[in-house]
Amino acid sequence: MASKLLRAVVLGPPGSGKGTVCQRIAESFGLQHLSSGHFLRENIRAKSEVGVLAKQYLEQGLLVPDHVITSVMMMELEKKQSQHWLLDGFPRTLVQAEALDRICDLDLVINLNIPFETLKDRLSARWIHPASGRVYNMEFNPPDVHGIDDITGEPLIQREDDKPDAVAVRLRKYKEAAKPVIELYKSRGVLHSFSGTETNKIWPYVYTLVSSKVRPVHSKEAN
Ligand SMILES: Nc1ncnc2c1ncn2[C@@H]1O[C@H](COP(=O)(O)OP(=O)(O)OP(=O)(O)O)[C@@H](O)[C@H]1O
Ligand SMILES: Nc1nc2c(ncn2[C@@H]2O[C@H](COP(=O)(O)OP(=O)(O)O)[C@@H](O)[C@H]2O)c(=O)[nH]1
């Protein structure tokens, strides 16, 4: 199997399971999961310059300006140059995809196609552990203790932008912005789309696809 470092992206609307799928890929293949939304929320909590600027956009469910998120992600990617990585939530626009093009050639783009009604239901039941970005769902993967993170015992919160009004705006904006990004990756032959309403059914196909590029952490070969 090639020893080249994997450069992968997961695309999909809010609630499509990007975070869940990325978490599973990161665990199964030992690669870095880099979530743009998580970095922005960390900056907001730290009240950094980027955080202060980004806060108003996140609260309204709007995309942060391209130059802001691009500089955040370029800084993070620079730190991870020597590792396999997987991007979640970036690029979201053609301008961002072009910025990413300038620093790497993508090997794999996973595109999650999930029906709108399913997205709305999932987001209203989503809870997160803000410090780690761990994601729960009150039906799909509830925490052991209601409202509490399994690992740290700290409280879980619901994101402001998972409220119904913000969700509708986010889903509309996603469609507009993502179309040219999806077309770009399709034209390059790196796009792999998966449709369905259940992550558990999509996951085996994603696992097989990623296995064709990187060795699983727990495979016999890896031991
Ligand atoms: N690549 C990006 N470009 C612009 N804004 C972004 C980008 N990534 C994240 N954001 C901002 O951060 C918010 C949260 O991002 P995140 O990726 O966590 O959530 P989302 O995709 O909107 O929802 P979800 O986690 O449900 O997919 C977005 O609504 C947007 O305001
Ligand atoms: N009911 C259900 N919930 C899911 C499924 N897959 C993921 N979720 C939950 O749906 C919410 C959105 O998933 P997430 O991975 O955060 O998606 P993202 O917004 O694309 O990053 C989270 O609360 C997940 O736990 C699924 O197959 N069924």
Short mmCIF file of C-alpha atoms and ligand atoms in Angstrom, two decimals:
data_model
loop_
_atom_site.label_atom_id
_atom_site.label_comp_id
_atom_site.label_asym_id
_atom_site.label_seq_id
_atom_site.Cartn_x
_atom_site.Cartn_y
_atom_site.Cartn_z
CA MET A 1 0.00 0.00 0.00
CA ALA A 2 1.23 3.51 -0.83
CA SER A 3 3.09 5.30 1.97
CA LYS A 4 1.96 8.71 0.73
CA LEU A 5 0.20 10.81 3.37
CA LEU A 6 -3.56 10.78 2.91
CA ARG A 7 -5.26 14.11 2.13
CA ALA A 8 -9.00 13.63 2.45
CA VAL A 9 -12.14 15.76 2.81
CA VAL A 10 -15.64 14.88 4.00
CA LEU A 11 -18.42 17.01 2.50
CA GLY A 12 -22.08 17.10 3.46
CA PRO A 13 -24.77 19.39 4.83
CA PRO A 14 -25.04 20.21 8.55
CA GLY A 15 -26.25 17.09 10.33
CA SER A 16 -25.23 14.70 7.54
CA GLY A 17 -22.87 12.82 9.85
CA LYS A 18 -19.54 14.35 8.79
CA GLY A 19 -18.34 14.58 12.39
CA THR A 20 -19.55 11.06 13.22
CA VAL A 21 -17.97 9.52 10.11
CA CYS A 22 -14.72 11.49 10.60
CA GLN A 23 -14.50 10.36 14.22
CA ARG A 24 -14.85 6.72 13.08
CA ILE A 25 -12.29 7.14 10.29
CA ALA A 26 -9.86 8.85 12.69
CA GLU A 27 -10.22 5.97 15.19
CA SER A 28 -10.05 3.18 12.60
CA PHE A 29 -7.17 4.55 10.57
CA GLY A 30 -5.31 6.69 13.11
CA LEU A 31 -5.48 9.87 11.11
CA GLN A 32 -6.04 13.47 12.18
CA HIS A 33 -9.63 14.72 12.11
CA LEU A 34 -9.60 18.47 11.53
CA SER A 35 -12.99 20.16 11.92
CA SER A 36 -13.32 23.79 10.85
CA GLY A 37 -16.37 24.31 13.06
CA HIS A 38 -14.49 22.92 16.05
CA PHE A 39 -11.54 25.27 15.50
CA LEU A 40 -13.92 28.22 15.21
CA ARG A 41 -15.78 27.28 18.40
CA GLU A 42 -12.43 26.91 20.20
CA ASN A 43 -11.46 30.42 19.06
CA ILE A 44 -14.80 31.79 20.21
CA ARG A 45 -14.36 30.24 23.66
CA ALA A 46 -10.81 31.61 23.89
CA LYS A 47 -12.11 35.05 22.75
CA SER A 48 -9.28 35.27 20.20
CA GLU A 49 -9.38 37.88 17.44
CA VAL A 50 -10.73 35.25 15.01
CA GLY A 51 -13.23 34.10 17.65
CA VAL A 52 -14.65 37.57 18.23
CA LEU A 53 -15.04 38.05 14.47
CA ALA A 54 -16.52 34.58 13.83
CA LYS A 55 -19.03 34.56 16.72
CA GLN A 56 -21.71 36.67 15.02
CA TYR A 57 -21.62 34.46 11.89
CA LEU A 58 -21.93 31.20 13.80
CA GLU A 59 -24.81 32.51 15.89
CA GLN A 60 -26.75 33.41 12.75
CA GLY A 61 -25.89 30.17 10.94
CA LEU A 62 -23.94 32.13 8.31
CA LEU A 63 -20.64 31.17 6.72
CA VAL A 64 -17.58 32.91 8.15
CA PRO A 65 -15.76 34.97 5.46
CA ASP A 66 -13.50 32.84 3.26
CA HIS A 67 -10.25 34.62 4.20
CA VAL A 68 -10.92 34.12 7.94
CA ILE A 69 -11.61 30.37 7.84
CA THR A 70 -8.91 29.81 5.22
CA SER A 71 -6.23 31.38 7.41
CA VAL A 72 -7.41 29.34 10.44
CA MET A 73 -7.28 26.09 8.45
CA MET A 74 -3.94 26.83 6.76
CA MET A 75 -2.39 27.39 10.18
CA GLU A 76 -3.77 24.08 11.49
CA LEU A 77 -2.70 22.17 8.36
CA GLU A 78 0.81 23.50 8.63
CA LYS A 79 1.06 21.88 12.08
CA LYS A 80 -0.07 18.50 10.65
CA GLN A 81 2.12 18.32 7.54
CA SER A 82 3.69 15.00 8.49
CA GLN A 83 0.41 13.17 9.28
CA HIS A 84 -2.51 11.71 7.37
CA TRP A 85 -5.43 14.11 7.68
CA LEU A 86 -9.13 14.35 7.04
CA LEU A 87 -10.96 17.67 6.80
CA ASP A 88 -14.49 18.10 8.14
CA GLY A 89 -16.35 21.30 7.18
CA PHE A 90 -13.63 22.75 4.96
CA PRO A 91 -13.63 23.62 2.08
CA ARG A 92 -17.21 24.92 1.99
CA THR A 93 -16.89 27.31 -0.98
CA LEU A 94 -15.05 27.34 -4.29
CA VAL A 95 -12.69 30.06 -3.00
CA GLN A 96 -11.76 27.79 -0.05
CA ALA A 97 -11.30 24.78 -2.36
CA GLU A 98 -8.93 26.86 -4.50
CA ALA A 99 -6.93 27.88 -1.42
CA LEU A 100 -6.64 24.20 -0.41
CA ASP A 101 -5.51 23.34 -3.95
CA ARG A 102 -2.53 25.62 -3.51
CA ILE A 103 -1.12 23.52 -0.67
CA CYS A 104 -2.04 19.90 -1.58
CA ASP A 105 -3.57 17.41 -3.99
CA LEU A 106 -6.58 15.67 -2.46
CA ASP A 107 -6.67 11.87 -2.67
CA LEU A 108 -10.25 11.35 -1.54
CA VAL A 109 -13.45 13.38 -1.13
CA ILE A 110 -16.33 11.68 0.68
CA ASN A 111 -19.70 13.32 0.01
CA LEU A 112 -22.64 12.49 2.32
CA ASN A 113 -26.09 12.83 0.72
CA ILE A 114 -28.77 12.81 3.43
CA PRO A 115 -32.48 13.82 3.08
CA PHE A 116 -33.49 17.23 4.47
CA GLU A 117 -36.05 15.87 6.98
CA THR A 118 -33.44 13.53 8.44
CA LEU A 119 -31.01 16.44 8.88
CA LYS A 120 -33.58 18.55 10.75
CA ASP A 121 -34.43 15.68 13.13
CA ARG A 122 -30.80 14.88 13.86
CA LEU A 123 -29.73 18.44 14.57
CA SER A 124 -32.53 19.06 17.05
CA ALA A 125 -31.35 16.02 19.05
CA ARG A 126 -27.59 16.83 18.85
CA TRP A 127 -25.59 17.61 21.99
CA ILE A 128 -21.87 18.31 22.10
CA HIS A 129 -19.01 18.39 24.58
CA PRO A 130 -17.61 21.83 23.75
CA ALA A 131 -14.01 21.28 24.86
CA SER A 132 -13.37 18.11 22.80
CA GLY A 133 -15.98 18.49 20.05
CA ARG A 134 -17.40 15.02 20.93
CA VAL A 135 -20.87 14.69 19.44
CA TYR A 136 -23.90 12.86 20.90
CA ASN A 137 -27.46 12.38 19.77
CA MET A 138 -30.24 11.74 22.27
CA GLU A 139 -31.55 8.87 20.09
CA PHE A 140 -28.62 7.62 18.00
CA ASN A 141 -25.70 7.73 20.44
CA PRO A 142 -26.81 9.08 23.82
CA PRO A 143 -24.26 9.68 26.58
CA ASP A 144 -24.11 7.14 29.43
CA VAL A 145 -25.52 9.78 31.79
CA HIS A 146 -28.05 12.27 30.41
CA GLY A 147 -26.41 15.64 29.65
CA ILE A 148 -22.90 14.51 30.69
CA ASP A 149 -19.79 13.77 28.56
CA ASP A 150 -18.78 10.08 28.86
CA ILE A 151 -15.04 10.78 29.04
CA THR A 152 -14.67 13.92 31.19
CA GLY A 153 -17.94 13.97 33.15
CA GLU A 154 -18.42 17.60 32.06
CA PRO A 155 -21.80 18.99 30.97
CA LEU A 156 -22.96 18.74 27.34
CA ILE A 157 -24.51 21.71 25.53
CA GLN A 158 -26.78 22.27 22.54
CA ARG A 159 -25.29 24.52 19.86
CA GLU A 160 -27.00 27.88 19.27
CA ASP A 161 -26.94 27.19 15.52
CA ASP A 162 -28.80 23.87 15.98
CA LYS A 163 -31.95 25.86 16.80
CA PRO A 164 -34.62 25.50 14.07
CA ASP A 165 -34.35 29.01 12.51
CA ALA A 166 -30.57 28.85 12.20
CA VAL A 167 -30.75 25.27 10.86
CA ALA A 168 -32.99 26.27 7.93
CA VAL A 169 -30.62 29.12 6.96
CA ARG A 170 -27.56 26.86 7.26
CA LEU A 171 -29.03 24.14 5.05
CA ARG A 172 -29.93 26.68 2.33
CA LYS A 173 -26.50 28.32 2.43
CA TYR A 174 -24.79 24.94 2.35
CA LYS A 175 -26.52 23.93 -0.89
CA GLU A 176 -25.61 27.17 -2.68
CA ALA A 177 -21.98 27.16 -1.62
CA ALA A 178 -21.28 23.43 -1.93
CA LYS A 179 -22.53 22.90 -5.48
CA PRO A 180 -19.43 24.23 -7.30
CA VAL A 181 -17.13 22.47 -4.78
CA ILE A 182 -18.84 19.12 -5.45
CA GLU A 183 -18.66 19.73 -9.23
CA LEU A 184 -14.95 20.54 -8.99
CA TYR A 185 -14.08 17.33 -7.14
CA LYS A 186 -16.37 15.26 -9.37
CA SER A 187 -14.57 16.58 -12.45
CA ARG A 188 -11.24 15.52 -10.91
CA GLY A 189 -12.46 11.96 -10.25
CA VAL A 190 -11.83 12.10 -6.47
CA LEU A 191 -15.48 12.42 -5.35
CA HIS A 192 -17.23 9.44 -3.71
CA SER A 193 -20.90 10.05 -2.79
CA PHE A 194 -22.86 8.03 -0.23
CA SER A 195 -26.64 8.35 0.18
CA GLY A 196 -28.91 7.14 2.97
CA THR A 197 -30.59 7.98 6.25
CA GLU A 198 -28.38 5.93 8.59
CA THR A 199 -24.68 6.42 9.27
CA ASN A 200 -24.32 2.78 10.35
CA LYS A 201 -25.40 1.63 6.87
CA ILE A 202 -23.12 4.08 5.06
CA TRP A 203 -20.11 3.40 7.29
CA PRO A 204 -19.04 -0.04 5.89
CA TYR A 205 -18.76 1.45 2.39
CA VAL A 206 -16.75 4.41 3.68
CA TYR A 207 -14.50 2.03 5.63
CA THR A 208 -13.82 -0.06 2.50
CA LEU A 209 -13.04 3.06 0.49
CA VAL A 210 -10.60 4.49 3.05
CA SER A 211 -9.00 1.02 3.48
CA SER A 212 -8.01 1.17 -0.19
CA LYS A 213 -5.81 4.18 0.67
CA VAL A 214 -4.64 3.73 4.29
CA ARG A 215 -4.08 0.71 6.50
CA PRO A 216 -6.57 0.31 9.39
CA VAL A 217 -4.95 0.72 12.83
CA HIS A 218 -6.17 -2.67 14.08
CA SER A 219 -5.77 -4.74 10.92
CA LYS A 220 -3.62 -7.90 11.05
CA GLU A 221 -1.23 -6.22 8.63
CA ALA A 222 -0.73 -3.28 11.00
CA ASN A 223 0.23 -5.48 13.95
N1 LIG B 1 -15.41 26.23 5.86
C1 LIG B 1 -16.16 27.13 6.46
N2 LIG B 1 -16.46 28.31 5.85
C2 LIG B 1 -17.21 29.23 6.45
N3 LIG B 1 -17.75 29.09 7.67
C3 LIG B 1 -17.50 27.94 8.32
C4 LIG B 1 -16.69 26.90 7.76
N4 LIG B 1 -16.62 25.89 8.64
C5 LIG B 1 -17.36 26.24 9.69
N5 LIG B 1 -17.90 27.48 9.50
C6 LIG B 1 -18.77 28.22 10.43
O1 LIG B 1 -18.90 27.46 11.62
C7 LIG B 1 -20.26 27.00 11.80
C8 LIG B 1 -20.24 25.61 12.39
O2 LIG B 1 -19.53 24.77 11.53
P1 LIG B 1 -19.63 23.20 11.64
O3 LIG B 1 -18.86 22.60 10.51
O4 LIG B 1 -19.32 22.78 13.02
O5 LIG B 1 -21.13 23.05 11.51
P2 LIG B 1 -22.05 22.94 10.27
O6 LIG B 1 -21.49 22.22 9.09
O7 LIG B 1 -22.77 24.21 10.02
O8 LIG B 1 -22.91 22.02 10.97
P3 LIG B 1 -22.51 20.62 11.23
O9 LIG B 1 -21.48 20.33 12.25
O10 LIG B 1 -23.84 20.33 11.68
O11 LIG B 1 -22.12 20.10 9.86
C9 LIG B 1 -20.89 27.13 10.42
O12 LIG B 1 -22.28 27.30 10.51
C10 LIG B 1 -20.18 28.39 9.91
O13 LIG B 1 -20.71 29.56 10.51
N1 LIG B 2 -30.59 9.16 14.37
C1 LIG B 2 -29.37 9.23 13.83
N2 LIG B 2 -28.54 10.19 14.24
C2 LIG B 2 -27.30 10.24 13.67
C3 LIG B 2 -26.87 9.30 12.69
N3 LIG B 2 -25.60 9.62 12.34
C4 LIG B 2 -25.24 10.70 13.06
N4 LIG B 2 -26.27 11.07 13.88
C5 LIG B 2 -26.36 12.18 14.83
O1 LIG B 2 -26.78 13.31 14.06
C6 LIG B 2 -26.16 14.50 14.52
C7 LIG B 2 -25.37 15.12 13.39
O2 LIG B 2 -24.24 14.31 13.12
P1 LIG B 2 -22.80 14.97 12.99
O3 LIG B 2 -21.82 13.86 12.86
O4 LIG B 2 -22.60 15.99 14.03
O5 LIG B 2 -22.99 15.66 11.53
P2 LIG B 2 -22.28 16.91 10.88
O6 LIG B 2 -23.13 18.07 11.22
O7 LIG B 2 -22.35 16.61 9.38
O8 LIG B 2 -20.87 16.99 11.38
C8 LIG B 2 -25.31 14.09 15.72
O9 LIG B 2 -26.07 14.30 16.90
C9 LIG B 2 -25.05 12.59 15.49
O10 LIG B 2 -24.86 11.89 16.71
C10 LIG B 2 -27.80 8.27 12.28
O11 LIG B 2 -27.52 7.41 11.45
N5 LIG B 2 -29.02 8.30 12.89
#
